[in-house]
Amino acid sequence: MPNHRTVFFISDRTGITAEMLGHSLITQFEGIDFKRVTLPFVDTADKAHQVADRIRHTAASEGVRPLVFSTFVKTEIRDIIHIPEAHVVDFFEAFIEPLENELQQESSHTVGKSHSIENFHEYNTRIEAVNYAMAHDDGIKPADMDSADIVLVGVSRSGKTPTCLYLALQYGIKAANYPLTPDDFGQPGLPRALLPFKHKLFGLTISPDRLAQIRSERKPDSRYASVDNCRFEVAEAEALYRNAGIPHLNTTSKSIEELASTILHKANLSRKIY
């Protein structure tokens, strides 16, 4: 069998659900080179026929059936995509009918429900959380963190900013972050700016070698990026966490998704949006 396969993520809306679920499945198959193609907003029969022709062409040119992950609400569009030249996995078809039988109620068959702004409260919560994370990045407004759900602390380039933004975007969590600098080390206790928020603090740490690599991309051949300095800062930060009783995670080998989910669980936070 070929060690490569084209994968289509197709939807009548954004394609986010098809991408997310399909990606989770194909990552379980190592040694196969997957070429990913996302085709959103396939919401008419004409568009569906064009996509079906593209899939057939891919199958003919590559000599193997493409994989198709789709989320179609309308049966007539779904039927056009179900062609023998592809292995099609339609998540709505697989799960909606069993749920209808269990709940004894027909689904609304409404396009775009899962990624719409129909619920304005949730949508506004997401936007406010993202704006909050951006306004409180890297210690900006440290005296204005009373409304934070959590405050991430860590040395520069340890993953604070992307984790805060992911917490905001995916969970609606208001996350601020504070960078630990050499001025914060060698002193008893927490930095003064963090004392009022000790109960909200969550620390991030990282392998010194990985930190040096990341910093070198930004400031090569600098003391800031040197391995010795990175070792010093990481050791001091971890000592601070231990002495102050701050829970912390190592970001070296964790994805942003895994970090955010773990922090949400360990900090006993409840997601505000779905």
mmCIF file of C-alpha atoms in Angstrom:
data_model
loop_
_atom_site.group_PDB
_atom_site.id
_atom_site.type_symbol
_atom_site.label_atom_id
_atom_site.label_comp_id
_atom_site.label_asym_id
_atom_site.label_seq_id
_atom_site.Cartn_x
_atom_site.Cartn_y
_atom_site.Cartn_z
ATOM 1 C CA MET A 1 0.000 0.000 0.000
ATOM 2 C CA PRO A 2 1.183 3.567 -0.718
ATOM 3 C CA ASN A 3 2.619 5.397 2.266
ATOM 4 C CA HIS A 4 0.840 8.600 1.298
ATOM 5 C CA ARG A 5 -2.818 9.539 1.161
ATOM 6 C CA THR A 6 -4.731 12.724 0.405
ATOM 7 C CA VAL A 7 -7.273 13.657 3.067
ATOM 8 C CA PHE A 8 -10.192 15.978 2.359
ATOM 9 C CA PHE A 9 -11.986 17.801 5.179
ATOM 10 C CA ILE A 10 -15.275 18.993 3.692
ATOM 11 C CA SER A 11 -18.193 20.857 5.206
ATOM 12 C CA ASP A 12 -21.153 23.043 4.374
ATOM 13 C CA ARG A 13 -19.760 25.544 6.894
ATOM 14 C CA THR A 14 -16.258 26.258 8.249
ATOM 15 C CA GLY A 15 -14.905 22.707 8.240
ATOM 16 C CA ILE A 16 -13.508 23.118 11.758
ATOM 17 C CA THR A 17 -15.353 20.096 13.158
ATOM 18 C CA ALA A 18 -14.367 17.841 10.246
ATOM 19 C CA GLU A 19 -10.733 18.978 10.578
ATOM 20 C CA MET A 20 -10.626 18.471 14.335
ATOM 21 C CA LEU A 21 -12.201 15.010 14.402
ATOM 22 C CA GLY A 22 -10.533 13.806 11.216
ATOM 23 C CA HIS A 23 -7.109 14.963 12.354
ATOM 24 C CA SER A 24 -7.565 13.178 15.680
ATOM 25 C CA LEU A 25 -8.201 9.931 13.802
ATOM 26 C CA ILE A 26 -5.405 10.046 11.222
ATOM 27 C CA THR A 27 -2.740 10.954 13.791
ATOM 28 C CA GLN A 28 -3.146 7.390 15.064
ATOM 29 C CA PHE A 29 -1.622 6.070 11.829
ATOM 30 C CA GLU A 30 2.148 6.558 11.824
ATOM 31 C CA GLY A 31 4.315 6.160 8.747
ATOM 32 C CA ILE A 32 1.713 7.558 6.367
ATOM 33 C CA ASP A 33 2.247 10.961 4.785
ATOM 34 C CA PHE A 34 -1.154 12.652 4.817
ATOM 35 C CA LYS A 35 -1.742 15.566 2.454
ATOM 36 C CA ARG A 36 -4.544 17.587 4.048
ATOM 37 C CA VAL A 37 -7.040 19.593 1.971
ATOM 38 C CA THR A 38 -9.836 21.601 3.627
ATOM 39 C CA LEU A 39 -12.848 22.618 1.540
ATOM 40 C CA PRO A 40 -15.306 24.714 3.587
ATOM 41 C CA PHE A 41 -18.694 26.183 2.597
ATOM 42 C CA VAL A 42 -19.687 23.408 0.197
ATOM 43 C CA ASP A 43 -23.331 24.364 0.600
ATOM 44 C CA THR A 44 -24.871 23.842 -2.842
ATOM 45 C CA ALA A 45 -25.264 20.869 -5.162
ATOM 46 C CA ASP A 46 -23.076 22.544 -7.791
ATOM 47 C CA LYS A 47 -20.226 23.003 -5.318
ATOM 48 C CA ALA A 48 -20.635 19.429 -4.113
ATOM 49 C CA HIS A 49 -20.396 18.075 -7.675
ATOM 50 C CA GLN A 50 -17.211 20.117 -8.230
ATOM 51 C CA VAL A 51 -15.724 18.678 -5.048
ATOM 52 C CA ALA A 52 -16.723 15.144 -6.040
ATOM 53 C CA ASP A 53 -14.988 15.614 -9.403
ATOM 54 C CA ARG A 54 -11.860 16.839 -7.621
ATOM 55 C CA ILE A 55 -11.869 13.782 -5.383
ATOM 56 C CA ARG A 56 -12.248 11.476 -8.399
ATOM 57 C CA HIS A 57 -9.351 13.227 -10.142
ATOM 58 C CA THR A 58 -7.171 12.818 -7.028
ATOM 59 C CA ALA A 59 -8.011 9.115 -6.835
ATOM 60 C CA ALA A 60 -7.159 8.598 -10.507
ATOM 61 C CA SER A 61 -3.879 10.529 -10.383
ATOM 62 C CA GLU A 62 -2.625 8.980 -7.123
ATOM 63 C CA GLY A 63 -3.888 5.457 -7.722
ATOM 64 C CA VAL A 64 -5.437 5.192 -4.273
ATOM 65 C CA ARG A 65 -8.708 6.327 -2.724
ATOM 66 C CA PRO A 66 -8.522 9.632 -0.819
ATOM 67 C CA LEU A 67 -9.948 9.837 2.679
ATOM 68 C CA VAL A 68 -12.890 12.201 3.086
ATOM 69 C CA PHE A 69 -14.049 13.507 6.460
ATOM 70 C CA SER A 70 -17.223 15.543 6.200
ATOM 71 C CA THR A 71 -19.946 17.206 8.235
ATOM 72 C CA PHE A 72 -22.974 17.790 6.011
ATOM 73 C CA VAL A 73 -26.402 18.622 7.354
ATOM 74 C CA LYS A 74 -28.256 18.341 4.030
ATOM 75 C CA THR A 75 -28.767 14.781 2.816
ATOM 76 C CA GLU A 76 -28.759 15.758 -0.878
ATOM 77 C CA ILE A 77 -25.264 17.276 -0.595
ATOM 78 C CA ARG A 78 -24.010 14.369 1.500
ATOM 79 C CA ASP A 79 -25.189 11.905 -1.160
ATOM 80 C CA ILE A 80 -23.214 13.703 -3.889
ATOM 81 C CA ILE A 81 -19.972 13.370 -1.911
ATOM 82 C CA HIS A 82 -20.513 9.682 -1.138
ATOM 83 C CA ILE A 83 -18.660 8.278 -4.142
ATOM 84 C CA PRO A 84 -16.922 4.910 -4.520
ATOM 85 C CA GLU A 85 -13.621 6.591 -5.466
ATOM 86 C CA ALA A 86 -13.144 7.747 -1.841
ATOM 87 C CA HIS A 87 -13.411 6.396 1.670
ATOM 88 C CA VAL A 88 -15.958 8.788 3.177
ATOM 89 C CA VAL A 89 -16.522 9.289 6.885
ATOM 90 C CA ASP A 90 -19.440 11.646 7.505
ATOM 91 C CA PHE A 91 -19.584 12.475 11.190
ATOM 92 C CA PHE A 92 -23.136 13.830 11.135
ATOM 93 C CA GLU A 93 -24.443 10.764 9.337
ATOM 94 C CA ALA A 94 -22.643 8.510 11.815
ATOM 95 C CA PHE A 95 -23.906 10.176 14.964
ATOM 96 C CA ILE A 96 -27.066 12.240 14.345
ATOM 97 C CA GLU A 97 -29.453 9.350 13.602
ATOM 98 C CA PRO A 98 -28.449 7.294 16.681
ATOM 99 C CA LEU A 99 -28.883 10.426 18.816
ATOM 100 C CA GLU A 100 -32.294 11.110 17.281
ATOM 101 C CA ASN A 101 -33.348 7.563 18.154
ATOM 102 C CA GLU A 102 -32.041 7.842 21.711
ATOM 103 C CA LEU A 103 -33.521 11.297 22.364
ATOM 104 C CA GLN A 104 -36.715 10.475 20.453
ATOM 105 C CA GLN A 105 -36.479 13.810 18.679
ATOM 106 C CA GLU A 106 -35.405 14.861 15.226
ATOM 107 C CA SER A 107 -32.413 17.182 15.030
ATOM 108 C CA SER A 108 -32.907 20.686 13.668
ATOM 109 C CA HIS A 109 -30.699 19.960 10.619
ATOM 110 C CA THR A 110 -29.521 23.565 10.868
ATOM 111 C CA VAL A 111 -26.298 24.409 9.060
ATOM 112 C CA GLY A 112 -23.482 25.981 11.099
ATOM 113 C CA LYS A 113 -24.892 25.572 14.610
ATOM 114 C CA SER A 114 -21.627 24.495 16.258
ATOM 115 C CA HIS A 115 -19.492 27.407 15.018
ATOM 116 C CA SER A 116 -21.937 30.292 14.770
ATOM 117 C CA ILE A 117 -22.611 33.400 16.845
ATOM 118 C CA GLU A 118 -26.161 32.336 17.553
ATOM 119 C CA ASN A 119 -25.383 32.343 21.278
ATOM 120 C CA PHE A 120 -24.301 35.959 21.639
ATOM 121 C CA HIS A 121 -23.495 35.582 25.335
ATOM 122 C CA GLU A 122 -20.944 32.855 24.650
ATOM 123 C CA TYR A 123 -19.578 34.723 21.655
ATOM 124 C CA ASN A 124 -19.093 37.912 23.680
ATOM 125 C CA THR A 125 -17.494 35.897 26.483
ATOM 126 C CA ARG A 126 -14.949 34.538 23.992
ATOM 127 C CA ILE A 127 -14.153 37.983 22.563
ATOM 128 C CA GLU A 128 -13.842 39.575 26.007
ATOM 129 C CA ALA A 129 -11.496 36.800 27.149
ATOM 130 C CA VAL A 130 -9.260 37.201 24.077
ATOM 131 C CA ASN A 131 -9.148 40.973 24.522
ATOM 132 C CA TYR A 132 -8.312 40.483 28.203
ATOM 133 C CA ALA A 133 -5.448 38.108 27.418
ATOM 134 C CA MET A 134 -3.982 40.582 24.928
ATOM 135 C CA ALA A 135 -4.375 43.537 27.294
ATOM 136 C CA HIS A 136 -2.688 41.657 30.153
ATOM 137 C CA ASP A 137 0.166 40.053 28.258
ATOM 138 C CA ASP A 138 3.719 40.083 29.634
ATOM 139 C CA GLY A 139 2.880 41.838 32.866
ATOM 140 C CA ILE A 140 0.940 44.717 31.305
ATOM 141 C CA LYS A 141 -1.370 46.247 33.933
ATOM 142 C CA PRO A 142 -0.208 43.998 36.798
ATOM 143 C CA ALA A 143 -2.358 45.954 39.245
ATOM 144 C CA ASP A 144 -5.424 45.292 37.088
ATOM 145 C CA MET A 145 -5.569 41.491 37.387
ATOM 146 C CA ASP A 146 -8.420 41.263 39.903
ATOM 147 C CA SER A 147 -10.782 40.027 37.205
ATOM 148 C CA ALA A 148 -8.358 37.377 35.905
ATOM 149 C CA ASP A 149 -9.475 33.773 36.220
ATOM 150 C CA ILE A 150 -5.833 32.700 36.224
ATOM 151 C CA VAL A 151 -2.390 34.317 36.013
ATOM 152 C CA LEU A 152 0.342 32.346 34.272
ATOM 153 C CA VAL A 153 3.906 33.047 35.391
ATOM 154 C CA GLY A 154 7.181 31.911 33.898
ATOM 155 C CA VAL A 155 10.431 33.030 32.340
ATOM 156 C CA SER A 156 10.435 34.718 28.953
ATOM 157 C CA ARG A 157 9.489 32.397 26.035
ATOM 158 C CA SER A 158 8.196 29.564 28.207
ATOM 159 C CA GLY A 159 4.797 29.523 26.489
ATOM 160 C CA LYS A 160 2.729 31.944 28.559
ATOM 161 C CA THR A 161 1.219 34.086 25.785
ATOM 162 C CA PRO A 162 -0.004 31.352 23.413
ATOM 163 C CA THR A 163 -1.412 29.373 26.339
ATOM 164 C CA CYS A 164 -3.311 32.424 27.603
ATOM 165 C CA LEU A 165 -4.750 33.072 24.151
ATOM 166 C CA TYR A 166 -5.796 29.436 23.743
ATOM 167 C CA LEU A 167 -7.481 29.451 27.156
ATOM 168 C CA ALA A 168 -9.377 32.554 26.080
ATOM 169 C CA LEU A 169 -10.323 31.422 22.595
ATOM 170 C CA GLN A 170 -11.317 27.845 23.389
ATOM 171 C CA TYR A 171 -12.611 28.087 26.954
ATOM 172 C CA GLY A 172 -13.512 31.750 27.511
ATOM 173 C CA ILE A 173 -11.014 31.958 30.401
ATOM 174 C CA LYS A 174 -9.609 35.386 31.275
ATOM 175 C CA ALA A 175 -5.907 34.607 31.539
ATOM 176 C CA ALA A 176 -3.211 37.168 32.329
ATOM 177 C CA ASN A 177 0.499 36.421 32.374
ATOM 178 C CA TYR A 178 3.522 37.797 34.170
ATOM 179 C CA PRO A 179 7.135 37.296 33.018
ATOM 180 C CA LEU A 180 9.701 36.322 35.632
ATOM 181 C CA THR A 181 12.966 38.195 35.083
ATOM 182 C CA PRO A 182 16.363 37.997 36.811
ATOM 183 C CA ASP A 183 15.236 40.926 38.986
ATOM 184 C CA ASP A 184 12.590 38.642 40.507
ATOM 185 C CA PHE A 185 15.123 36.011 41.568
ATOM 186 C CA GLY A 186 17.283 35.897 44.676
ATOM 187 C CA GLN A 187 14.607 37.547 46.793
ATOM 188 C CA PRO A 188 12.434 35.905 49.453
ATOM 189 C CA GLY A 189 8.900 35.265 48.350
ATOM 190 C CA LEU A 190 6.969 36.276 45.281
ATOM 191 C CA PRO A 191 7.444 39.485 43.280
ATOM 192 C CA ARG A 192 5.444 42.226 44.975
ATOM 193 C CA ALA A 193 3.140 42.665 41.974
ATOM 194 C CA LEU A 194 2.004 39.036 42.259
ATOM 195 C CA LEU A 195 1.323 38.864 45.994
ATOM 196 C CA PRO A 196 -2.372 39.887 45.785
ATOM 197 C CA PHE A 197 -3.000 37.185 43.181
ATOM 198 C CA LYS A 198 -1.162 34.223 44.723
ATOM 199 C CA HIS A 199 -4.329 32.103 44.691
ATOM 200 C CA LYS A 200 -4.612 32.641 40.916
ATOM 201 C CA LEU A 201 -1.012 31.871 39.962
ATOM 202 C CA PHE A 202 0.021 28.931 37.794
ATOM 203 C CA GLY A 203 3.653 28.450 36.791
ATOM 204 C CA LEU A 204 5.150 27.316 33.494
ATOM 205 C CA THR A 205 8.640 25.890 33.186
ATOM 206 C CA ILE A 206 10.641 24.473 30.296
ATOM 207 C CA SER A 207 13.830 22.560 29.502
ATOM 208 C CA PRO A 208 16.799 25.003 29.514
ATOM 209 C CA ASP A 209 18.098 23.556 26.237
ATOM 210 C CA ARG A 210 14.734 24.035 24.536
ATOM 211 C CA LEU A 211 14.441 27.530 25.999
ATOM 212 C CA ALA A 212 17.879 28.449 24.652
ATOM 213 C CA GLN A 213 16.862 27.187 21.215
ATOM 214 C CA ILE A 214 13.670 29.273 21.219
ATOM 215 C CA ARG A 215 15.429 32.392 22.471
ATOM 216 C CA SER A 216 18.245 31.997 19.931
ATOM 217 C CA GLU A 217 15.708 32.324 17.133
ATOM 218 C CA ARG A 218 14.809 35.725 18.535
ATOM 219 C CA LYS A 219 18.174 36.992 19.820
ATOM 220 C CA PRO A 220 21.025 34.788 18.577
ATOM 221 C CA ASP A 221 24.408 34.877 20.327
ATOM 222 C CA SER A 222 23.027 36.862 23.268
ATOM 223 C CA ARG A 223 23.347 36.290 26.993
ATOM 224 C CA TYR A 224 19.538 36.161 27.033
ATOM 225 C CA ALA A 225 19.662 33.026 24.838
ATOM 226 C CA SER A 226 22.751 31.358 26.335
ATOM 227 C CA VAL A 227 22.266 27.892 27.807
ATOM 228 C CA ASP A 228 23.904 28.917 31.095
ATOM 229 C CA ASN A 229 21.532 31.851 31.536
ATOM 230 C CA CYS A 230 18.542 29.707 30.591
ATOM 231 C CA ARG A 231 19.580 27.093 33.158
ATOM 232 C CA PHE A 232 19.855 29.790 35.810
ATOM 233 C CA GLU A 233 16.461 31.344 35.060
ATOM 234 C CA VAL A 234 14.627 28.010 34.871
ATOM 235 C CA ALA A 235 16.189 26.769 38.127
ATOM 236 C CA GLU A 236 15.293 30.029 39.907
ATOM 237 C CA ALA A 237 11.735 29.991 38.571
ATOM 238 C CA GLU A 238 11.182 26.395 39.673
ATOM 239 C CA ALA A 239 12.599 27.168 43.115
ATOM 240 C CA LEU A 240 10.193 30.097 43.391
ATOM 241 C CA TYR A 241 7.250 27.842 42.495
ATOM 242 C CA ARG A 242 8.244 25.282 45.108
ATOM 243 C CA ASN A 243 8.859 27.811 47.856
ATOM 244 C CA ALA A 244 5.607 29.680 47.210
ATOM 245 C CA GLY A 245 3.542 26.534 46.677
ATOM 246 C CA ILE A 246 2.575 27.451 43.119
ATOM 247 C CA PRO A 247 1.387 24.590 40.888
ATOM 248 C CA HIS A 248 3.351 24.394 37.658
ATOM 249 C CA LEU A 249 3.765 22.474 34.401
ATOM 250 C CA ASN A 250 6.684 21.746 32.113
ATOM 251 C CA THR A 251 5.867 22.991 28.603
ATOM 252 C CA THR A 252 8.802 21.346 26.791
ATOM 253 C CA SER A 253 6.962 18.456 25.179
ATOM 254 C CA LYS A 254 3.332 19.545 25.573
ATOM 255 C CA SER A 255 1.157 21.115 22.900
ATOM 256 C CA ILE A 256 -0.744 24.321 23.609
ATOM 257 C CA GLU A 257 -3.971 22.303 23.581
ATOM 258 C CA GLU A 258 -2.623 19.880 26.180
ATOM 259 C CA LEU A 259 -1.247 22.680 28.336
ATOM 260 C CA ALA A 260 -4.518 24.596 28.344
ATOM 261 C CA SER A 261 -6.606 21.520 29.103
ATOM 262 C CA THR A 262 -4.276 20.435 31.932
ATOM 263 C CA ILE A 263 -4.229 23.912 33.473
ATOM 264 C CA LEU A 264 -8.022 24.092 33.284
ATOM 265 C CA HIS A 265 -8.235 20.794 35.181
ATOM 266 C CA LYS A 266 -5.477 21.379 37.745
ATOM 267 C CA ALA A 267 -6.641 24.929 38.536
ATOM 268 C CA ASN A 268 -10.258 23.758 38.955
ATOM 269 C CA LEU A 269 -11.504 26.216 36.343
ATOM 270 C CA SER A 270 -14.771 25.684 34.500
ATOM 271 C CA ARG A 271 -14.921 26.406 30.786
ATOM 272 C CA LYS A 272 -17.286 29.277 29.969
ATOM 273 C CA ILE A 273 -17.897 28.519 26.308
ATOM 274 C CA TYR A 274 -18.325 25.459 24.090
#
